[in-house]
Short mmCIF file of C-alpha atoms in Angstrom, two decimals:
data_model
loop_
_atom_site.label_atom_id
_atom_site.label_comp_id
_atom_site.label_asym_id
_atom_site.label_seq_id
_atom_site.Cartn_x
_atom_site.Cartn_y
_atom_site.Cartn_z
CA MET A 1 100.95 116.16 107.40
CA ASP A 2 101.87 118.01 104.14
CA ASP A 3 99.21 116.12 102.50
CA ASP A 4 96.47 117.84 104.58
CA LEU A 5 98.11 121.07 103.90
CA LEU A 6 97.07 121.14 100.11
CA GLN A 7 93.57 120.35 100.84
CA GLN A 8 93.75 123.17 103.43
CA ALA A 9 94.98 125.38 100.62
CA GLU A 10 91.92 124.49 98.38
CA ASN A 11 89.61 124.70 101.37
CA TRP A 12 90.96 128.36 102.02
CA SER A 13 90.44 129.29 98.41
CA ARG A 14 86.87 128.10 97.97
CA ALA A 15 86.25 129.93 101.25
CA GLY A 16 87.32 133.12 99.25
CA ARG A 17 90.77 133.72 100.86
CA ALA A 18 93.71 134.62 98.91
CA VAL A 19 96.32 131.89 99.13
CA ALA A 20 100.01 131.28 98.26
CA ILE A 21 101.67 127.88 98.43
CA ALA A 22 105.53 127.77 99.08
CA THR A 23 107.29 124.65 98.23
CA VAL A 24 111.06 123.63 98.98
CA VAL A 25 112.43 122.89 95.81
CA GLU A 26 115.98 122.34 96.54
CA THR A 27 118.35 121.76 99.64
CA TRP A 28 121.91 121.64 100.41
CA GLY A 29 123.65 120.55 103.50
CA SER A 30 121.66 119.92 106.62
CA ALA A 31 118.34 121.24 105.74
CA PRO A 32 115.72 120.65 108.20
CA ARG A 33 112.62 120.16 105.86
CA PRO A 34 113.00 117.80 102.73
CA VAL A 35 112.31 118.97 99.26
CA GLY A 36 108.58 119.01 98.46
CA SER A 37 107.73 120.45 101.94
CA HIS A 38 105.18 123.19 101.84
CA LEU A 39 104.12 126.37 103.57
CA VAL A 40 100.63 127.42 102.78
CA ILE A 41 99.88 131.08 103.49
CA ASP A 42 96.79 133.38 103.15
CA GLU A 43 96.62 137.42 102.68
CA ASN A 44 96.42 137.95 106.44
CA GLY A 45 99.63 135.93 107.06
CA HIS A 46 98.00 133.21 108.53
CA PHE A 47 100.15 130.08 107.62
CA LEU A 48 100.31 126.14 108.02
CA GLY A 49 103.17 123.73 107.48
CA SER A 50 106.80 124.38 107.36
CA VAL A 51 109.62 124.88 104.86
CA SER A 52 112.40 124.96 107.73
CA GLY A 53 112.75 124.21 111.35
CA GLY A 54 110.96 127.65 111.84
CA CYS A 55 113.88 129.33 111.13
CA VAL A 56 112.90 131.41 107.57
CA GLU A 57 108.88 130.89 107.96
CA GLY A 58 108.66 134.35 108.74
CA GLU A 59 110.46 135.78 105.83
CA VAL A 60 108.38 133.54 103.53
CA VAL A 61 105.37 134.49 105.08
CA SER A 62 106.23 138.29 104.06
CA GLU A 63 107.29 137.26 100.55
CA ALA A 64 104.35 135.48 99.88
CA LEU A 65 102.14 138.42 100.69
CA ASP A 66 103.96 140.15 98.02
CA VAL A 67 103.41 137.08 95.37
CA ILE A 68 99.51 137.20 96.44
CA SER A 69 99.34 140.95 95.30
CA SER A 70 101.43 140.56 92.37
CA ALA A 71 100.53 137.04 91.43
CA THR A 72 104.03 136.37 90.02
CA PRO A 73 105.94 133.37 91.43
CA LYS A 74 109.11 133.91 93.35
CA MET A 75 112.25 132.07 94.07
CA LEU A 76 113.54 132.56 97.32
CA GLU A 77 116.92 131.32 98.74
CA PHE A 78 118.32 131.01 102.17
CA GLY A 79 121.47 129.96 103.37
CA VAL A 80 124.47 130.65 105.93
CA ALA A 81 126.25 132.74 103.16
CA ASP A 82 123.24 134.96 102.90
CA GLU A 83 122.85 137.91 104.88
CA THR A 84 119.04 137.93 104.89
CA ALA A 85 119.18 133.88 105.81
CA TRP A 86 121.61 134.89 108.80
CA ARG A 87 119.30 137.51 109.85
CA VAL A 88 116.24 135.28 109.81
CA GLY A 89 118.45 132.61 111.18
CA LEU A 90 118.61 129.46 109.16
CA SER A 91 120.87 128.22 112.10
CA CYS A 92 121.36 124.81 110.88
CA GLY A 93 123.88 125.58 108.58
CA GLY A 94 122.00 124.37 105.61
CA ARG A 95 120.78 126.17 102.34
CA ILE A 96 117.48 125.78 100.62
CA LYS A 97 115.61 127.12 97.76
CA VAL A 98 111.83 127.82 98.05
CA TYR A 99 109.44 128.65 95.18
CA VAL A 100 106.18 130.54 96.06
CA GLU A 101 103.25 130.75 93.95
CA LYS A 102 99.93 132.09 94.09
CA LEU A 103 96.87 130.01 93.79
CA ILE A 104 94.83 131.27 91.04
CA SER A 105 90.99 130.27 91.37
CA MET B 1 99.02 127.16 90.70
CA LYS B 2 95.50 127.04 89.35
CA LEU B 3 93.03 125.94 91.90
CA GLU B 4 91.86 123.21 89.53
CA LEU B 5 94.95 121.82 89.14
CA LEU B 6 95.28 121.74 93.18
CA HIS B 7 91.97 120.22 93.21
CA ALA B 8 92.90 117.61 90.68
CA MET B 9 96.12 116.61 92.94
CA ASN B 10 93.88 116.57 96.04
CA VAL B 11 91.34 114.26 94.09
CA GLU B 12 94.32 111.82 93.25
CA ARG B 13 95.45 111.63 96.54
CA GLY B 14 91.96 111.10 98.30
CA ALA B 15 91.50 108.17 95.94
CA ARG B 16 95.00 106.85 97.12
CA ARG B 17 96.49 106.94 93.45
CA ALA B 18 100.02 108.40 93.19
CA ALA B 19 100.72 111.79 90.80
CA VAL B 20 103.34 114.12 89.90
CA LEU B 21 103.32 117.92 89.62
CA VAL B 22 105.71 119.27 87.13
CA THR B 23 106.74 122.91 87.54
CA ASP B 24 108.63 124.80 84.63
CA LEU B 25 110.50 127.00 87.11
CA ALA B 26 111.57 129.55 84.24
CA SER B 27 107.82 130.15 83.07
CA GLY B 28 105.62 128.87 85.95
CA ALA B 29 103.76 126.79 83.62
CA GLN B 30 102.43 123.30 85.60
CA ARG B 31 100.89 120.02 84.62
CA LEU B 32 99.73 116.96 86.65
CA VAL B 33 100.70 114.02 85.40
CA LYS B 34 98.78 110.89 86.98
CA ALA B 35 100.56 107.55 87.85
CA ASP B 36 98.89 105.86 84.70
CA GLN B 37 99.86 108.45 82.39
CA ILE B 38 103.57 108.47 83.19
CA ALA B 39 104.54 106.03 80.63
CA ASN B 40 103.47 108.22 77.90
CA ASP B 41 104.82 111.61 79.39
CA ASP B 42 107.69 113.52 77.82
CA LEU B 43 109.57 113.06 81.07
CA GLY B 44 108.43 109.73 81.52
CA GLU B 45 111.57 108.06 82.61
CA ASP B 46 112.49 110.89 85.14
CA LEU B 47 108.91 110.95 86.51
CA GLU B 48 108.91 107.19 87.10
CA LYS B 49 112.03 107.29 88.79
CA ALA B 50 110.99 110.23 90.93
CA LEU B 51 107.81 108.26 91.92
CA GLN B 52 109.80 105.05 92.81
CA SER B 53 111.87 106.94 95.03
CA GLY B 54 109.03 108.95 96.33
CA LYS B 55 111.10 112.04 96.34
CA SER B 56 110.54 115.52 95.07
CA GLY B 57 113.35 117.26 93.26
CA MET B 58 114.55 119.40 90.26
CA ILE B 59 115.56 117.67 87.04
CA GLU B 60 117.22 119.73 84.27
CA ARG B 61 115.91 118.85 80.49
CA ARG B 62 116.69 120.75 77.40
CA GLY B 63 118.38 123.77 79.19
CA THR B 64 115.27 124.28 81.64
CA SER B 65 114.76 123.38 85.25
CA VAL B 66 111.81 121.72 86.08
CA PHE B 67 110.58 120.86 89.68
CA VAL B 68 108.92 117.45 90.25
CA GLN B 69 106.63 117.29 93.06
CA VAL B 70 106.00 113.73 94.03
CA GLN B 71 102.54 112.81 95.69
CA VAL B 72 102.15 109.42 97.03
CA PRO B 73 99.39 108.37 98.91
CA PRO B 74 99.27 108.46 102.86
CA VAL B 75 100.75 105.52 104.34
CA ARG B 76 98.41 103.15 106.02
CA LEU B 77 99.03 100.71 108.50
CA VAL B 78 96.54 97.79 108.88
CA VAL B 79 96.83 95.76 112.00
CA LEU B 80 95.29 92.24 112.06
CA GLY B 81 94.48 91.79 115.76
CA ALA B 82 93.26 94.25 118.65
CA VAL B 83 95.81 93.14 121.00
CA HIS B 84 97.76 94.72 123.48
CA ILE B 85 100.70 95.44 120.96
CA SER B 86 98.12 97.01 118.73
CA GLN B 87 97.05 99.42 121.57
CA ALA B 88 100.53 100.39 121.99
CA LEU B 89 101.20 100.97 118.38
CA ALA B 90 98.13 103.25 117.88
CA PRO B 91 99.70 106.39 119.46
CA LEU B 92 103.07 105.84 117.76
CA ALA B 93 101.61 105.19 114.54
CA TRP B 94 99.70 108.64 114.78
CA LEU B 95 102.90 110.50 115.88
CA THR B 96 104.81 109.09 113.10
CA GLY B 97 102.07 109.72 110.29
CA PHE B 98 100.92 106.26 109.61
CA ASP B 99 97.13 105.96 109.13
CA MET B 100 96.42 103.01 111.27
CA MET B 101 93.34 100.73 111.30
CA VAL B 102 92.64 97.52 113.29
CA ILE B 103 90.92 94.34 112.06
CA ASP B 104 89.77 91.81 114.45
CA PRO B 105 86.67 89.65 114.04
CA ARG B 106 86.67 89.00 118.04
CA THR B 107 84.45 91.57 119.22
CA ALA B 108 85.61 91.32 122.88
CA PHE B 109 89.25 92.62 121.42
CA ALA B 110 87.88 95.04 118.79
CA THR B 111 86.23 97.66 121.08
CA PRO B 112 86.29 101.44 120.75
CA GLU B 113 87.26 101.60 124.48
CA ARG B 114 90.32 99.84 123.72
CA PHE B 115 91.19 101.68 120.62
CA PRO B 116 89.95 105.35 120.98
CA ASP B 117 90.56 107.48 117.78
CA ILE B 118 91.39 104.44 115.57
CA LYS B 119 89.25 103.00 113.21
CA ILE B 120 88.20 99.24 114.05
CA VAL B 121 86.57 97.02 112.06
CA ALA B 122 85.27 93.74 113.88
CA GLN B 123 85.06 91.48 111.14
CA TRP B 124 86.84 88.48 109.31
CA PRO B 125 89.62 90.03 106.92
CA ASP B 126 87.76 88.85 103.72
CA VAL B 127 84.75 91.03 104.76
CA ALA B 128 86.96 94.00 106.43
CA LEU B 129 89.61 94.51 103.96
CA PRO B 130 87.11 95.48 100.99
CA GLU B 131 85.63 97.63 103.66
CA ILE B 132 88.73 99.63 104.26
CA GLY B 133 89.17 99.87 100.54
CA GLY B 134 91.40 97.16 99.96
CA LEU B 135 95.30 97.11 100.21
CA ASP B 136 97.76 98.71 98.13
CA ARG B 137 101.66 99.27 98.09
CA TYR B 138 101.29 102.20 100.23
CA THR B 139 99.86 100.13 102.81
CA ALA B 140 101.93 98.16 105.53
CA MET B 141 99.97 94.91 107.12
CA ILE B 142 101.08 93.25 110.40
CA ALA B 143 99.32 90.09 111.65
CA VAL B 144 99.46 89.79 115.39
CA THR B 145 96.44 87.66 116.37
CA HIS B 146 98.44 84.34 116.58
CA ASP B 147 95.44 82.75 114.98
CA PRO B 148 96.36 81.57 111.67
CA LYS B 149 92.48 81.61 110.81
CA ILE B 150 92.73 85.16 111.09
CA ASP B 151 96.14 85.97 110.15
CA ASP B 152 96.68 83.86 107.29
CA PRO B 153 93.84 85.49 104.99
CA GLY B 154 95.28 88.92 105.78
CA LEU B 155 98.89 88.03 104.92
CA ILE B 156 97.72 86.34 101.71
CA ALA B 157 95.95 89.43 100.78
CA ALA B 158 98.90 91.73 101.82
CA LEU B 159 101.38 89.51 99.41
CA LYS B 160 98.98 89.81 96.55
CA ALA B 161 98.68 93.57 97.12
CA ASP B 162 102.23 94.02 97.31
CA CYS B 163 101.94 95.96 100.67
CA PHE B 164 105.51 97.79 101.28
CA TYR B 165 105.71 95.91 104.91
CA ILE B 166 104.35 92.82 105.73
CA GLY B 167 105.07 91.44 109.32
CA ALA B 168 103.58 88.56 111.51
CA LEU B 169 104.17 88.04 115.20
CA GLY B 170 105.00 84.44 116.06
CA SER B 171 108.20 82.62 116.95
CA ARG B 172 110.66 81.04 114.23
CA LYS B 173 108.70 77.71 114.85
CA THR B 174 105.32 79.29 114.19
CA HIS B 175 106.72 80.84 111.23
CA ALA B 176 107.92 77.90 109.64
CA LYS B 177 104.39 76.51 109.93
CA ARG B 178 102.98 79.55 108.53
CA LEU B 179 105.24 79.39 105.65
CA GLU B 180 104.24 75.83 105.00
CA ARG B 181 100.54 76.82 104.82
CA LEU B 182 101.41 79.58 102.42
CA GLN B 183 103.36 77.42 100.16
CA ALA B 184 100.31 74.95 100.16
CA ALA B 185 98.14 78.15 99.03
CA GLY B 186 100.74 78.55 96.22
CA PHE B 187 103.12 81.16 97.29
CA GLY B 188 106.80 80.72 96.59
CA GLU B 189 109.98 81.24 98.66
CA ALA B 190 110.34 84.96 97.17
CA ASP B 191 106.83 85.60 98.49
CA ALA B 192 107.41 84.16 102.00
CA ALA B 193 110.73 86.32 102.21
CA ARG B 194 108.64 89.27 102.03
CA ILE B 195 107.08 88.33 105.47
CA HIS B 196 108.99 89.79 108.57
CA ALA B 197 108.97 87.44 111.06
CA PRO B 198 109.70 87.19 113.85
CA ILE B 199 108.24 90.73 113.59
CA GLY B 200 110.25 93.77 114.64
CA LEU B 201 113.91 95.07 114.53
CA ASP B 202 115.76 93.04 117.23
CA ILE B 203 116.23 95.76 119.73
CA GLY B 204 115.50 93.32 122.46
CA ALA B 205 112.14 94.35 123.06
CA VAL B 206 110.07 92.82 126.12
CA SER B 207 106.81 94.88 126.85
CA PRO B 208 104.01 95.14 124.17
CA GLU B 209 105.18 99.06 124.16
CA GLU B 210 108.81 98.16 123.20
CA ILE B 211 107.74 95.40 120.72
CA ALA B 212 105.14 98.26 119.07
CA VAL B 213 108.47 100.61 118.80
CA SER B 214 110.42 97.48 117.25
CA ILE B 215 107.73 96.93 114.58
CA LEU B 216 107.36 100.47 113.80
CA GLY B 217 111.02 101.13 113.43
CA GLU B 218 111.08 97.86 110.95
CA MET B 219 107.98 99.54 109.12
CA ILE B 220 110.06 103.00 108.76
CA LEU B 221 113.25 100.97 107.53
CA ALA B 222 111.20 99.37 104.63
CA LEU B 223 109.48 102.62 103.90
CA ARG B 224 112.51 104.79 103.59
CA LYS B 225 115.55 102.91 103.06
CA LYS B 226 114.41 101.29 99.81
CA PRO B 227 111.88 102.35 96.88
CA LEU B 228 108.26 101.29 97.19
CA ARG B 229 108.00 98.08 94.95
CA GLN B 230 106.28 98.22 91.67
CA PRO B 231 103.17 96.38 91.59
CA SER B 232 103.89 92.71 90.61
CA VAL B 233 101.91 89.49 89.99
CA SER B 234 101.90 86.83 92.52
CA ALA B 235 99.83 83.75 93.03
#
């Protein structure tokens, strides 16, 4: 499934959409999606794939919009100890690190 | 990430070749290392290990963190035999992400009505296998026709291609005879041991659907519990 996502990211970019790719780079505890999972986001907030069980995607999408406008990669961290993570609800109790980068065409 | 780099990754995946994307998380610098370039890469050993396990992850080298994204080809399931068990397998394979195709020279079995949404090749394995792009270690091959004329050439091709899972339907007695034929064809005991037969996990499956579940379970076990084999030379 994730394989199609990267093709989709390329297709979006070639169709003239600004695209960011978020990738799970590290997990601790019971993380719902394995390292290497992707979320592909466009400038309008459309997204495909997942980096968690749906708990933090909203936050990742809004950070991705920043990355799309700044073109500077960002490392995000979510976990139960984190106030933000609790708010956006990584309720499984795990911790994840997500790298967000812009696709430069 | 540069679009050209993403394109190169997509090309490798489309051609069923493994590759790794290496990202320096401090600088954002990225490079794609194709499977055949890994041996000569600075991080060769680490990358080879990552490719073997199929797992992406962080590695620390010379004080910097790099992220290694492993990209292995989509896993295929080639089913020899357009039988009832294969029909039951089709939706399960789709659900679990295996790209399934069916080969059976018997045109009464290999029909689109019996296998909607599945690639079917109504040819003998020697014609059908090249047509589907050959076999590789990211392919599972199961032989369920009960007919050695169809099953054997497929199993031999699967052994040579080092498929990560090879299964064959049939009783222990049938399998013993099959092994005799494979030995006569030049395969040793180690090769023979790579064929799962009787096929499937022993969950007491009775119906074709239950047998399909047991086969799929055994395939997932082979895929996830141990690293995919390195290509090796057999008979």
